[in-house]
PDB file of C-alpha atoms in Angstrom:
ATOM      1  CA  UNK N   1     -44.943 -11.351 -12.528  1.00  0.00           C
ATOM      2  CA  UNK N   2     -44.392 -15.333 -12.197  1.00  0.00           C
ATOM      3  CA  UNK N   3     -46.605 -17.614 -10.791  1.00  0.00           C
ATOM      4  CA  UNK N   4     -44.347 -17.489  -8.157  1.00  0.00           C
ATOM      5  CA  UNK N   5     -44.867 -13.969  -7.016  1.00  0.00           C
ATOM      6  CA  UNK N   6     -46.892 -12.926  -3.828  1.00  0.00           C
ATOM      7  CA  UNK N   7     -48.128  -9.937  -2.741  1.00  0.00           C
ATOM      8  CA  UNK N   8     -48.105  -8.301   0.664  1.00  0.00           C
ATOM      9  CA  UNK N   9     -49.308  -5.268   2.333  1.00  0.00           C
ATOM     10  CA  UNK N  10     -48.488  -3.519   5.545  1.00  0.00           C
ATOM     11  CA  UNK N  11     -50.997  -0.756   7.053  1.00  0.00           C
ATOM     12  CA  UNK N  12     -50.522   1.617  10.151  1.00  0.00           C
ATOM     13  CA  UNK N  13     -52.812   3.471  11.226  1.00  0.00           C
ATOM     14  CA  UNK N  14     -50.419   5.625  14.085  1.00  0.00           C
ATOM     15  CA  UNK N  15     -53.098   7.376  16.404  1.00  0.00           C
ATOM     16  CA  UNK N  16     -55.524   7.138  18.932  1.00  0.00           C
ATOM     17  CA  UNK N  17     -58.438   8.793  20.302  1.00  0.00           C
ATOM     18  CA  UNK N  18     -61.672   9.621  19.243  1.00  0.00           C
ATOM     19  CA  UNK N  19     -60.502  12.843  17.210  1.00  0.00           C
ATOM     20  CA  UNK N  20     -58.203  10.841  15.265  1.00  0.00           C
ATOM     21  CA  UNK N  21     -61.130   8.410  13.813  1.00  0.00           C
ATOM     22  CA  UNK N  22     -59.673   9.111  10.372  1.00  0.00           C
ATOM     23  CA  UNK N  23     -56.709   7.333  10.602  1.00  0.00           C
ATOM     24  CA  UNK N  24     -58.075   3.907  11.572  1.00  0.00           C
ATOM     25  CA  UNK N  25     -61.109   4.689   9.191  1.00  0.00           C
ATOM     26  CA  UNK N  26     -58.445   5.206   6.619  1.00  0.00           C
ATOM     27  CA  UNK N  27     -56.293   2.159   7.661  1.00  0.00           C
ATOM     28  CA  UNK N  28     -59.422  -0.349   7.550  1.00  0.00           C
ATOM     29  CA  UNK N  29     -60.640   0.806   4.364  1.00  0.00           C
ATOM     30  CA  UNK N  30     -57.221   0.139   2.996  1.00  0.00           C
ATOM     31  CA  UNK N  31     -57.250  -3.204   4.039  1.00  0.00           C
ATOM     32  CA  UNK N  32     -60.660  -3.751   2.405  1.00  0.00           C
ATOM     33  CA  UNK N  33     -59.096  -2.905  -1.024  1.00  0.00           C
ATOM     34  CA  UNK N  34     -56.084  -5.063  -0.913  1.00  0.00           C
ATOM     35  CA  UNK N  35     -58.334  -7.807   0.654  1.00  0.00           C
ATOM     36  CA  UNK N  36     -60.708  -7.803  -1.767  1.00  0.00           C
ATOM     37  CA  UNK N  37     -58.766  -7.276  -4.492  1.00  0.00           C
ATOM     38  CA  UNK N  38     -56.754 -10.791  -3.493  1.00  0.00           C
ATOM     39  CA  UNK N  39     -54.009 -10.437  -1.134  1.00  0.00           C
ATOM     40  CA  UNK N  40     -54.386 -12.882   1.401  1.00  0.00           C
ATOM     41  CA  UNK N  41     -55.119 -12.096   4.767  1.00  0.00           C
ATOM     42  CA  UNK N  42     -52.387 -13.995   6.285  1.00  0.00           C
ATOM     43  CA  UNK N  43     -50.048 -11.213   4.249  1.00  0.00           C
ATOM     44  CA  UNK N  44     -51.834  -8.521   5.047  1.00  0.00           C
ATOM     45  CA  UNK N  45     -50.307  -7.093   8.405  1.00  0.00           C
ATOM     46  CA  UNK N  46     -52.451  -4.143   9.868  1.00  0.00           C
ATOM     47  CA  UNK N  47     -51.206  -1.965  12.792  1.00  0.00           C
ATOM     48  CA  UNK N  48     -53.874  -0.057  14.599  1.00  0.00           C
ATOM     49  CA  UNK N  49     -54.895   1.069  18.386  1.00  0.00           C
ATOM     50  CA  UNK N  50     -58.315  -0.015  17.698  1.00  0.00           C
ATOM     51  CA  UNK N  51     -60.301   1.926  19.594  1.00  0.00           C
ATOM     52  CA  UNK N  52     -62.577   3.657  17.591  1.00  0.00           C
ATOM     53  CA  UNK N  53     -65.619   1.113  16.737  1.00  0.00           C
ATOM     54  CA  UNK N  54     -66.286   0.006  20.330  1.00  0.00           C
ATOM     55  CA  UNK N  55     -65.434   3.797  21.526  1.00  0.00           C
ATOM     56  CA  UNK N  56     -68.409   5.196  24.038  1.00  0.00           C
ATOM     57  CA  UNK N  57     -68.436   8.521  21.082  1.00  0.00           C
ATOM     58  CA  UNK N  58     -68.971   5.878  18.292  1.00  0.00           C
ATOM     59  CA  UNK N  59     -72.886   6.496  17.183  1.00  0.00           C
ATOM     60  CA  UNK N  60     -72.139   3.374  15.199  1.00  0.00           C
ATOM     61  CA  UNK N  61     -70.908   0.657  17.402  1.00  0.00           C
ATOM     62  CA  UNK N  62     -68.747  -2.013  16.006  1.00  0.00           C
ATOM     63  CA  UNK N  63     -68.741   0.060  12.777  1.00  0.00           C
ATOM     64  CA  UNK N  64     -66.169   3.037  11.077  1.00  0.00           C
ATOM     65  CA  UNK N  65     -66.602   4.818   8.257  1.00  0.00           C
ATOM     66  CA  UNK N  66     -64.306   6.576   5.732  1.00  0.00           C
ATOM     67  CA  UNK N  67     -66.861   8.658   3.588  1.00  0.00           C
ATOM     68  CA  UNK N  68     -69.974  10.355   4.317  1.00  0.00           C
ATOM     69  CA  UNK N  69     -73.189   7.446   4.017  1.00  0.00           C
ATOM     70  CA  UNK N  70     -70.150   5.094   3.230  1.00  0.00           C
ATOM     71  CA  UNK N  71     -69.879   1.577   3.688  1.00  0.00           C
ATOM     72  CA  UNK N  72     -68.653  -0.279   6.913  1.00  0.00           C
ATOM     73  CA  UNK N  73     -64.776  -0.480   7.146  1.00  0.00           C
ATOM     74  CA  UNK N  74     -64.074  -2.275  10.308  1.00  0.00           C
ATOM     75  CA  UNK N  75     -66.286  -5.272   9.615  1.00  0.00           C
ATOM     76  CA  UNK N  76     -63.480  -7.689   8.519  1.00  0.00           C
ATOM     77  CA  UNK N  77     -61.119  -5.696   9.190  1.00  0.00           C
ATOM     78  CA  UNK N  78     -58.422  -8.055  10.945  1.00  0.00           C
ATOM     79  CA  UNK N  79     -55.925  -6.244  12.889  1.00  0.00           C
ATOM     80  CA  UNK N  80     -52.500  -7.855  13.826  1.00  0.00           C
ATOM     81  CA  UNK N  81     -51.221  -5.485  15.939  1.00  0.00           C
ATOM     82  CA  UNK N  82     -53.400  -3.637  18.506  1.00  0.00           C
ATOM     83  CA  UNK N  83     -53.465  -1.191  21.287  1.00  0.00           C
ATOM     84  CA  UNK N  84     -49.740  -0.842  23.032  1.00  0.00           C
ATOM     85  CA  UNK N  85     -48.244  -2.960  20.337  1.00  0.00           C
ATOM     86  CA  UNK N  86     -48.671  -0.525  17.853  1.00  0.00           C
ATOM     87  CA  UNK N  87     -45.159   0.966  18.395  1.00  0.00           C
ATOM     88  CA  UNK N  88     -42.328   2.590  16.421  1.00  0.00           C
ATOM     89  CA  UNK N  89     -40.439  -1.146  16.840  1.00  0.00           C
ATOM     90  CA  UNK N  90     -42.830  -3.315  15.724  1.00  0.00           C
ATOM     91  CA  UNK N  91     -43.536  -1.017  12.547  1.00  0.00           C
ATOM     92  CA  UNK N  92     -40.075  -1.259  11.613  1.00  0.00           C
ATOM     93  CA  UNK N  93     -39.946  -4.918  12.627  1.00  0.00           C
ATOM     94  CA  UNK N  94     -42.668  -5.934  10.263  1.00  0.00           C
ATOM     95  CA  UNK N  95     -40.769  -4.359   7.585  1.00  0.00           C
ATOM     96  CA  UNK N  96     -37.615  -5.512   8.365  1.00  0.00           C
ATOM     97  CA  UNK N  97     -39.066  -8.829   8.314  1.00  0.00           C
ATOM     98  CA  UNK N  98     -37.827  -9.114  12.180  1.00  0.00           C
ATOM     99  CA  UNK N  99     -39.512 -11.723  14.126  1.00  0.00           C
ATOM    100  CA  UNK N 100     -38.755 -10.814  17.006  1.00  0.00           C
ATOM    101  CA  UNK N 101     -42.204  -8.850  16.668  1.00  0.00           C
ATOM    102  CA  UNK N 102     -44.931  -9.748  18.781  1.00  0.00           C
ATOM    103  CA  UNK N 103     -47.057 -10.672  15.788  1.00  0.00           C
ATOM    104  CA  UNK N 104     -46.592 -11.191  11.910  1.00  0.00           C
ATOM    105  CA  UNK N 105     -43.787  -9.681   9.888  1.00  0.00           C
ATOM    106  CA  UNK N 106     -43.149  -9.521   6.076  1.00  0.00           C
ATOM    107  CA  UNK N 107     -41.623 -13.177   4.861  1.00  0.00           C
ATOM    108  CA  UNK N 108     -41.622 -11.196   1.391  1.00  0.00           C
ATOM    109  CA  UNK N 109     -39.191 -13.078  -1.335  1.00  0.00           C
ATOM    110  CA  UNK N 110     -37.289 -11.393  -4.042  1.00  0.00           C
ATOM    111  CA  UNK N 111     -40.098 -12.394  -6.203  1.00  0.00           C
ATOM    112  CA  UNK N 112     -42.935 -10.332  -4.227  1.00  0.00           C
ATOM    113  CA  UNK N 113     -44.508  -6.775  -4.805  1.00  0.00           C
ATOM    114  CA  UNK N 114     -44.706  -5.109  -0.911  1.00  0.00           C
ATOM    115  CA  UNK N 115     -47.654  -2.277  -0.827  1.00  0.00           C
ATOM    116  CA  UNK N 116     -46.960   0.132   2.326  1.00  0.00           C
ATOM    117  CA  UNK N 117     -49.705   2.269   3.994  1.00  0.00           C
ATOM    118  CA  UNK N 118     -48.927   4.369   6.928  1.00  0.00           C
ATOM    119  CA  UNK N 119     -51.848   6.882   7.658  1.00  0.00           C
ATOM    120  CA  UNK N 120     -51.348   9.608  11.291  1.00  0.00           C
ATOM    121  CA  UNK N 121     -49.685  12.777  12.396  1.00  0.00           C
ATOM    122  CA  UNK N 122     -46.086  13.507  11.265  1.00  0.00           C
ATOM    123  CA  UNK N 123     -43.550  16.464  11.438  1.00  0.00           C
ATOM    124  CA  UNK N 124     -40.053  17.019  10.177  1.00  0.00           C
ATOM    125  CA  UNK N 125     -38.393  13.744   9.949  1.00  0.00           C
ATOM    126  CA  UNK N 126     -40.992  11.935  12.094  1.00  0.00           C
ATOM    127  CA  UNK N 127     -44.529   9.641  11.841  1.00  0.00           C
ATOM    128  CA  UNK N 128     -46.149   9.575  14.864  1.00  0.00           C
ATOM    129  CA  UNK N 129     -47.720   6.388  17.270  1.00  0.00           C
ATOM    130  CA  UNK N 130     -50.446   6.255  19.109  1.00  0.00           C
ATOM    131  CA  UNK N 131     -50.363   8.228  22.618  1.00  0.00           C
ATOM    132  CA  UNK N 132     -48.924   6.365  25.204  1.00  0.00           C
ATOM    133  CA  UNK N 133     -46.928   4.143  22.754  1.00  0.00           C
ATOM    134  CA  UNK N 134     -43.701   5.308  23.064  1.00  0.00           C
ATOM    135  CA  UNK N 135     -41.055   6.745  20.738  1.00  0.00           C
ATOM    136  CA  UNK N 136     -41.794   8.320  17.213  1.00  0.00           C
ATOM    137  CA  UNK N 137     -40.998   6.835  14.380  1.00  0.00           C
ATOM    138  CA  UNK N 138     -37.922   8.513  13.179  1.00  0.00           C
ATOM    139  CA  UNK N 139     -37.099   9.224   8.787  1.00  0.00           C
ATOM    140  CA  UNK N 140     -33.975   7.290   9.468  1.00  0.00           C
ATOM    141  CA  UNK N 141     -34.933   4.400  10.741  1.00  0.00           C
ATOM    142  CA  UNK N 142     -38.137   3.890   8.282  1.00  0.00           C
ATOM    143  CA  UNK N 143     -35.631   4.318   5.717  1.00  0.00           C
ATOM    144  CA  UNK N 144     -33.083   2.065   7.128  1.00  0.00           C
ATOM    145  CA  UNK N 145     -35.629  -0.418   7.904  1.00  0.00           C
ATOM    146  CA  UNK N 146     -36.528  -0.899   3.722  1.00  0.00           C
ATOM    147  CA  UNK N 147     -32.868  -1.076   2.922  1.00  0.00           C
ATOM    148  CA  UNK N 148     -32.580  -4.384   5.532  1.00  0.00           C
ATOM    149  CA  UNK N 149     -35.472  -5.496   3.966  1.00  0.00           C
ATOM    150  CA  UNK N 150     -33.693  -4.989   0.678  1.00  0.00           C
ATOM    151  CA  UNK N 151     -30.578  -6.458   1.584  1.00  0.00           C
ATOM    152  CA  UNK N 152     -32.381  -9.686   2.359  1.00  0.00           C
ATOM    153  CA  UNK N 153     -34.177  -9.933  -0.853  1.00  0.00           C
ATOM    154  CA  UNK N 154     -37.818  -8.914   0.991  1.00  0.00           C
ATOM    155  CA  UNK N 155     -39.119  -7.784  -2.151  1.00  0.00           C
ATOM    156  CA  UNK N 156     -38.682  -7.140  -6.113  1.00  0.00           C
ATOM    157  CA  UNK N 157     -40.674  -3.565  -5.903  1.00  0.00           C
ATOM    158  CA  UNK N 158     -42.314  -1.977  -2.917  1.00  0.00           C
ATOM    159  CA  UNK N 159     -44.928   0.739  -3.321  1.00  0.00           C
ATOM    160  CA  UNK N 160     -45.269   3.301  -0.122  1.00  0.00           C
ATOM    161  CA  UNK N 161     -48.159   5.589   0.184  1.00  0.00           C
ATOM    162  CA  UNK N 162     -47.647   7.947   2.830  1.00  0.00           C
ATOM    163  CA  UNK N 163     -50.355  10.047   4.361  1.00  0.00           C
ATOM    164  CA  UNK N 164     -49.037  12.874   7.185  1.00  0.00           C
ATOM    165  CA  UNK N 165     -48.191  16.745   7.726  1.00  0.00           C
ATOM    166  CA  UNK N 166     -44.410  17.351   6.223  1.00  0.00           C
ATOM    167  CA  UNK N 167     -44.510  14.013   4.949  1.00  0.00           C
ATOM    168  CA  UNK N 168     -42.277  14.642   2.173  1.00  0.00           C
ATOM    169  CA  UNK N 169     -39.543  15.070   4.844  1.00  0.00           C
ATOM    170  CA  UNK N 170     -39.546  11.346   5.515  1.00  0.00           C
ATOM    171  CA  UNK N 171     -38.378  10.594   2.017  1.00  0.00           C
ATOM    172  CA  UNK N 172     -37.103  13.573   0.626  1.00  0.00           C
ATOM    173  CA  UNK N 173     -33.022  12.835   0.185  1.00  0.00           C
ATOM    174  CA  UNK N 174     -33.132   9.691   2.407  1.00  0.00           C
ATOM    175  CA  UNK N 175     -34.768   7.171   0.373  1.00  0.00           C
ATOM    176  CA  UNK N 176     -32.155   4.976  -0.598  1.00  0.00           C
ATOM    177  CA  UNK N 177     -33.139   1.273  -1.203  1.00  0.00           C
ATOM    178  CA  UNK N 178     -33.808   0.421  -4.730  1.00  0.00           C
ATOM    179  CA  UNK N 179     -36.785  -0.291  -6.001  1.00  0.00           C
ATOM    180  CA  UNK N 180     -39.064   1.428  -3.842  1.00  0.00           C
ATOM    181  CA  UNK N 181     -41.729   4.358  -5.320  1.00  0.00           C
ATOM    182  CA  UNK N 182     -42.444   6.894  -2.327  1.00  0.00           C
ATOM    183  CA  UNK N 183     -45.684   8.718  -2.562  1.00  0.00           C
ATOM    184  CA  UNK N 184     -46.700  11.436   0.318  1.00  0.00           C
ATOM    185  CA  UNK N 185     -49.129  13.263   1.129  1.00  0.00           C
ATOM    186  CA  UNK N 186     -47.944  16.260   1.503  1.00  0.00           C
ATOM    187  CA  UNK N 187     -44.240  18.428   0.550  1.00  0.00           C
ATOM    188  CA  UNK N 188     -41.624  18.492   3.525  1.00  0.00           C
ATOM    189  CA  UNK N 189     -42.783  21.746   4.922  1.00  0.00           C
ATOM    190  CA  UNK N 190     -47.099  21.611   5.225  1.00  0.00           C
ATOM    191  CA  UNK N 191     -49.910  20.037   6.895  1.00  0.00           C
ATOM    192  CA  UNK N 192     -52.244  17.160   4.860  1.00  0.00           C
ATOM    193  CA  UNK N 193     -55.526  17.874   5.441  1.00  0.00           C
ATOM    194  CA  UNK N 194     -58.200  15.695   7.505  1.00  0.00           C
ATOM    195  CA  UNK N 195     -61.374  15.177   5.231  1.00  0.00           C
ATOM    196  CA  UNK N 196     -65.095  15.025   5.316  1.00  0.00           C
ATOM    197  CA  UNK N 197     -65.053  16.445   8.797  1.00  0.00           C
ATOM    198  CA  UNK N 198     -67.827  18.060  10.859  1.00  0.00           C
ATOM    199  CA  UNK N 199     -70.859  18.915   9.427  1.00  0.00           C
ATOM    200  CA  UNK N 200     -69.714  16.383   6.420  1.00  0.00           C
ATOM    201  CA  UNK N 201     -69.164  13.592   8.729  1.00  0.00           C
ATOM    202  CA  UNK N 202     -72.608  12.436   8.532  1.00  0.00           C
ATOM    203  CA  UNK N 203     -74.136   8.310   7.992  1.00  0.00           C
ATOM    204  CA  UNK N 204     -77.652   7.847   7.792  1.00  0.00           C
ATOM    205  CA  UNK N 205     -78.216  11.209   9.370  1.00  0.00           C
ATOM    206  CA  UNK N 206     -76.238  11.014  12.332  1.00  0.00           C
ATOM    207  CA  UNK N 207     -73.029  12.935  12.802  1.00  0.00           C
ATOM    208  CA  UNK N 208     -69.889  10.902  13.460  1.00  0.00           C
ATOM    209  CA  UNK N 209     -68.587  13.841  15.621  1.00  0.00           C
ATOM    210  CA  UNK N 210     -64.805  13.403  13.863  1.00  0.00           C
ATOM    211  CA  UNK N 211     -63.660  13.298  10.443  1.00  0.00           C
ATOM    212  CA  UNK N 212     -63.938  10.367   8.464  1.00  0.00           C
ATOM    213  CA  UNK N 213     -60.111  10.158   6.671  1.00  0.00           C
ATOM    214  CA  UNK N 214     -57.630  12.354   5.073  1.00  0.00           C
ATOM    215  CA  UNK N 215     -57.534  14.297   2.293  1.00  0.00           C
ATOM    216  CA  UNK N 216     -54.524  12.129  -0.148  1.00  0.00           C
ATOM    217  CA  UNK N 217     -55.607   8.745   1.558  1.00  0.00           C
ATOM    218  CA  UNK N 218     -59.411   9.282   0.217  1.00  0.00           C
ATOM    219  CA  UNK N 219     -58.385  10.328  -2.948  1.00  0.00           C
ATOM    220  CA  UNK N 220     -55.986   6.878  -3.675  1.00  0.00           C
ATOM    221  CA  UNK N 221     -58.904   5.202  -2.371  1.00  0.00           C
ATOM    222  CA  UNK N 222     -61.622   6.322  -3.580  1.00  0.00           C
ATOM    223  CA  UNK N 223     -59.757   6.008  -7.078  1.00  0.00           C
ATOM    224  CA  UNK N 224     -58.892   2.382  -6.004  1.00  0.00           C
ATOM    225  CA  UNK N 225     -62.137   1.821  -5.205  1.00  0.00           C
ATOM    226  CA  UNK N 226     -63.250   2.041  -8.969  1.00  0.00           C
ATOM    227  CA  UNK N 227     -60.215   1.460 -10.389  1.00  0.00           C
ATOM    228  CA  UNK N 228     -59.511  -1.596 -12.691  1.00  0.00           C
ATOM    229  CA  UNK N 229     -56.749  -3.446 -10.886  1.00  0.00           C
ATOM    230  CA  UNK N 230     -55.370  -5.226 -14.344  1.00  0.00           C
ATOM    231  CA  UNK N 231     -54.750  -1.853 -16.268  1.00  0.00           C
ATOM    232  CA  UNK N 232     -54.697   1.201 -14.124  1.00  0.00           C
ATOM    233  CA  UNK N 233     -51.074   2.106 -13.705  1.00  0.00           C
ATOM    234  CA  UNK N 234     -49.301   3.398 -10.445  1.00  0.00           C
ATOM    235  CA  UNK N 235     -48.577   6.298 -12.390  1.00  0.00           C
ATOM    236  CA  UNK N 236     -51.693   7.027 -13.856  1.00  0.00           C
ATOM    237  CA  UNK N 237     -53.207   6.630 -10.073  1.00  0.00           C
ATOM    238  CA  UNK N 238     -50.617   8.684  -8.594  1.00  0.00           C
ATOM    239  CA  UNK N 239     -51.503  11.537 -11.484  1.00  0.00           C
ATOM    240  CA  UNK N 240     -55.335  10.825 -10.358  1.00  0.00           C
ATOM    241  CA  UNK N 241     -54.450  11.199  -6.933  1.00  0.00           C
ATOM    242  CA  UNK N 242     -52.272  14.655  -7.302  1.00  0.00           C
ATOM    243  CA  UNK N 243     -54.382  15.950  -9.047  1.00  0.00           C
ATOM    244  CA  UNK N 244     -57.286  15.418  -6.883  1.00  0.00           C
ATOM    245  CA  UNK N 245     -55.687  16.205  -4.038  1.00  0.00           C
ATOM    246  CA  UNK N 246     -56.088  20.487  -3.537  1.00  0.00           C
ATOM    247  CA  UNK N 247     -55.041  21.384  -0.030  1.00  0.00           C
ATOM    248  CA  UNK N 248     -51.121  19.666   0.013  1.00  0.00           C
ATOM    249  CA  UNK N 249     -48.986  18.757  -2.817  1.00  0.00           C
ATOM    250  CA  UNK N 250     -48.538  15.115  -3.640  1.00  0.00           C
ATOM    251  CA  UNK N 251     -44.660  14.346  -3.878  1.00  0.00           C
ATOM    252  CA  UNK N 252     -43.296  11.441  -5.445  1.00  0.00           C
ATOM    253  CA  UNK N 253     -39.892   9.718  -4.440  1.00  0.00           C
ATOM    254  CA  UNK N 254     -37.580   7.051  -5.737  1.00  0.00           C
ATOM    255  CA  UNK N 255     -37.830   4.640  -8.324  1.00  0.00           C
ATOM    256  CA  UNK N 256     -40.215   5.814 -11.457  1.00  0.00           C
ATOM    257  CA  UNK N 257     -39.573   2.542 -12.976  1.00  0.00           C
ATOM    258  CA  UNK N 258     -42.898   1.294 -11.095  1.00  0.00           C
ATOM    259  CA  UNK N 259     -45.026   3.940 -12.605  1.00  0.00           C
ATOM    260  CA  UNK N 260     -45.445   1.549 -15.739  1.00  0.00           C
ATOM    261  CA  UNK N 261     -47.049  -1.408 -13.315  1.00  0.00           C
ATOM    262  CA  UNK N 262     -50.668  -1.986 -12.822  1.00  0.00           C
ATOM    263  CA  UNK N 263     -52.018  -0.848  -9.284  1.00  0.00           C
ATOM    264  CA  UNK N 264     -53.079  -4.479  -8.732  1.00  0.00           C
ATOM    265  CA  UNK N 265     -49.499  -5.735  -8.316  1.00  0.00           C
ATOM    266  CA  UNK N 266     -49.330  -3.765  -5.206  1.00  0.00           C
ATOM    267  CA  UNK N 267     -52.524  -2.690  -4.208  1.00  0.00           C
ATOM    268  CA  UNK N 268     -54.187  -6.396  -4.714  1.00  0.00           C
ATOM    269  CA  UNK N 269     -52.754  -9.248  -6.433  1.00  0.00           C
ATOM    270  CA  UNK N 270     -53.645  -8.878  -9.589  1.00  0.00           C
ATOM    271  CA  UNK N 271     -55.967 -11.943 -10.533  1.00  0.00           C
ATOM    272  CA  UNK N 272     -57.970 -10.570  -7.402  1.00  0.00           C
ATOM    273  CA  UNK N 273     -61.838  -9.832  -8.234  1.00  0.00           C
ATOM    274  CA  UNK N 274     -62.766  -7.150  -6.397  1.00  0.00           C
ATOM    275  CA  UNK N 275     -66.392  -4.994  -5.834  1.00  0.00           C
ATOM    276  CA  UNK N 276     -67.145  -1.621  -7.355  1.00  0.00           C
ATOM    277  CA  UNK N 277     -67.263   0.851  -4.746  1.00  0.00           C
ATOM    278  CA  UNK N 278     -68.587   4.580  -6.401  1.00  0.00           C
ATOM    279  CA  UNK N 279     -66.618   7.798  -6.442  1.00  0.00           C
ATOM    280  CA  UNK N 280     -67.972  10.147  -3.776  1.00  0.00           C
ATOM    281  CA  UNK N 281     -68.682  13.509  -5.432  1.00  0.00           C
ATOM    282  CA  UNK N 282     -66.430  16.106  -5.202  1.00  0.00           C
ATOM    283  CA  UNK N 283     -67.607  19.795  -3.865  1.00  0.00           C
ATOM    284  CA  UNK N 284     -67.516  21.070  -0.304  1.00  0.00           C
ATOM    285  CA  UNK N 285     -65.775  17.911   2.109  1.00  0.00           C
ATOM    286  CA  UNK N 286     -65.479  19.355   4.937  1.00  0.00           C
ATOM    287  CA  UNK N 287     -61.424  19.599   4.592  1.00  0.00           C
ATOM    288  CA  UNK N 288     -59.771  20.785   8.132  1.00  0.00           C
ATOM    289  CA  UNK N 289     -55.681  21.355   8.217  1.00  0.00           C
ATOM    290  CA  UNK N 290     -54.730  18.187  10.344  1.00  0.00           C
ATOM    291  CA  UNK N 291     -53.217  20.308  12.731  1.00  0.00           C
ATOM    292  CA  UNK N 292     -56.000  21.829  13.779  1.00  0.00           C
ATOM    293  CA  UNK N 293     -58.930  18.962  13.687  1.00  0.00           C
ATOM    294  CA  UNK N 294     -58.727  18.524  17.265  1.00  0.00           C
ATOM    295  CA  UNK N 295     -59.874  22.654  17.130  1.00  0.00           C
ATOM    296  CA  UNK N 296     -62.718  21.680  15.050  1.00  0.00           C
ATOM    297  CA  UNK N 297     -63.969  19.545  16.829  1.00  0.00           C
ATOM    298  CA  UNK N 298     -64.080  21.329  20.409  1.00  0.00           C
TER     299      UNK N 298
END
């Protein structure tokens, strides 16, 4: 990649509530790695309710966590969109590279690598949004949304990590822009799987009371998290990562071309220095079906 390039990532965390901790735990510690592995804030554009580190159930105010004794993940963790602007538009919007949005959108250049996170509750051919915030994101738009973004040069490859139940539906014959590597959580027709949830929620002794991320997003992170950025491969993470990943079945759409790339020319920019995080063990993490979490936790 030329001097030229930039990189850019896009997060969404799609929930709310108190039960569905994980998903903003999961979104800020995503923007931690592509932070500190040298994005730039400014193209970093983070979708999420945020309401989960000042929340009354929060034993840790101002703070979220997305392992068991883990680090912080909200400190720094700049959110662009918040609260009832964390809509099925806006998403597609930033993608689209609409500014119309209420807040920043991809100005990604033929030249740039585009990382996409999206991290809630899906179904068959929909992601969800938070409660309250309207419409659902629908397969068809998400997909139309990358081929605008496409068809005005937004990007040279775009890398889309996808953690939801049936999230395989939302790519599975219907990706069609070039260029883009789809990688879900889960096959079209099953749940993905919240992770270190009650009784393996704990910091410093004291029970979060909700689980801490999701099964797929904890494994690509937790590998990112060691990972080095220059020679790790997409391919080689996305092998870590399905492998790793026991209760769904990691499915991989689109372009293969991008499995030969180093994770840093999406997940960072590549020249980024980043911290050593350590692997969590493995062994009992307190996986729950995501369907049934809010069960659990009654």
């Amino acid at each position: 990649s030329g001097a030229s390039a930039a990189h850019w990532a896009v997060i969404m965390a799609g929930s709310n509530t108190y039960g569905n901790y994980r998903h903003q735990a999961d979104a800020c510690h995503a923007y931690q790695i592509a932070k500190g592995a040298g994005i730039p804030e400014s193209n970093i554009i983070l979708l999420a309710y945020d309401d989960i580190a000042n929340n009354s159930e929060n034993p840790f105010p101002g703070k979220m966590f997305n392992k068991p004794d883990g680090p912080d993940v909200y400190e720094g963790c700049k959110i662009s969109y918040k609260g009832s602007d964390v809509t099925a538009a806006n998403f597609l919007k930033v993608l689209k590279g609409d500014s119309t949005a209420p807040g920043p959108v991809l100005k990604s250049t033929a030249e740039d690598k585009v990382f996409v996170y999206y991290t809630d509750h899906g179904g068959p051919g929909i992601l969800g949004v938070p409660s309250g915030a309207g419409d659902f994101i629908h397969a068809s738009d998400l997909n139309d949304a990358l081929v605008a973004l496409n068809e005005k040069n937004g990007y040279k490859e775009l890398l889309f990590y996808l953690e939801a139940c049936e999230s395989g539906s939302i790519f599975a014959n219907l990706l069609k822009a070039p260029k883009v590597k789809a990688v879900t959580a889960a096959n079209p027709t099953e749940s993905s799987w919240g992770w270190y949830c009650p009784p393996q929620d704990t910091v410093q002794g004291k029970s979060i009371g909700s689980c801490l991320g999701d099964e797929f997003s904890v494994r690509w992170m937790e590998d990112a998290d060691v990972a080095d950025f220059t020679s790790e491969t997409v391919g080689q993470q996305v092998t870590n990562v399905t492998t790793m990943t026991t209760k769904s079945h990691v499915q991989q759409y689109g372009d293969t071309t991008l499995d030969s790339e180093v994770i840093g020319h999406f997940e960072g920019s590549v020249d980024g220095r980043r911290s050593r995080g350590t692997l969590g063990e493995t062994g009992s993490n307190g996986a729950v079906n995501s369907r049934d979490v809010e069960v659990h936790l009654a």
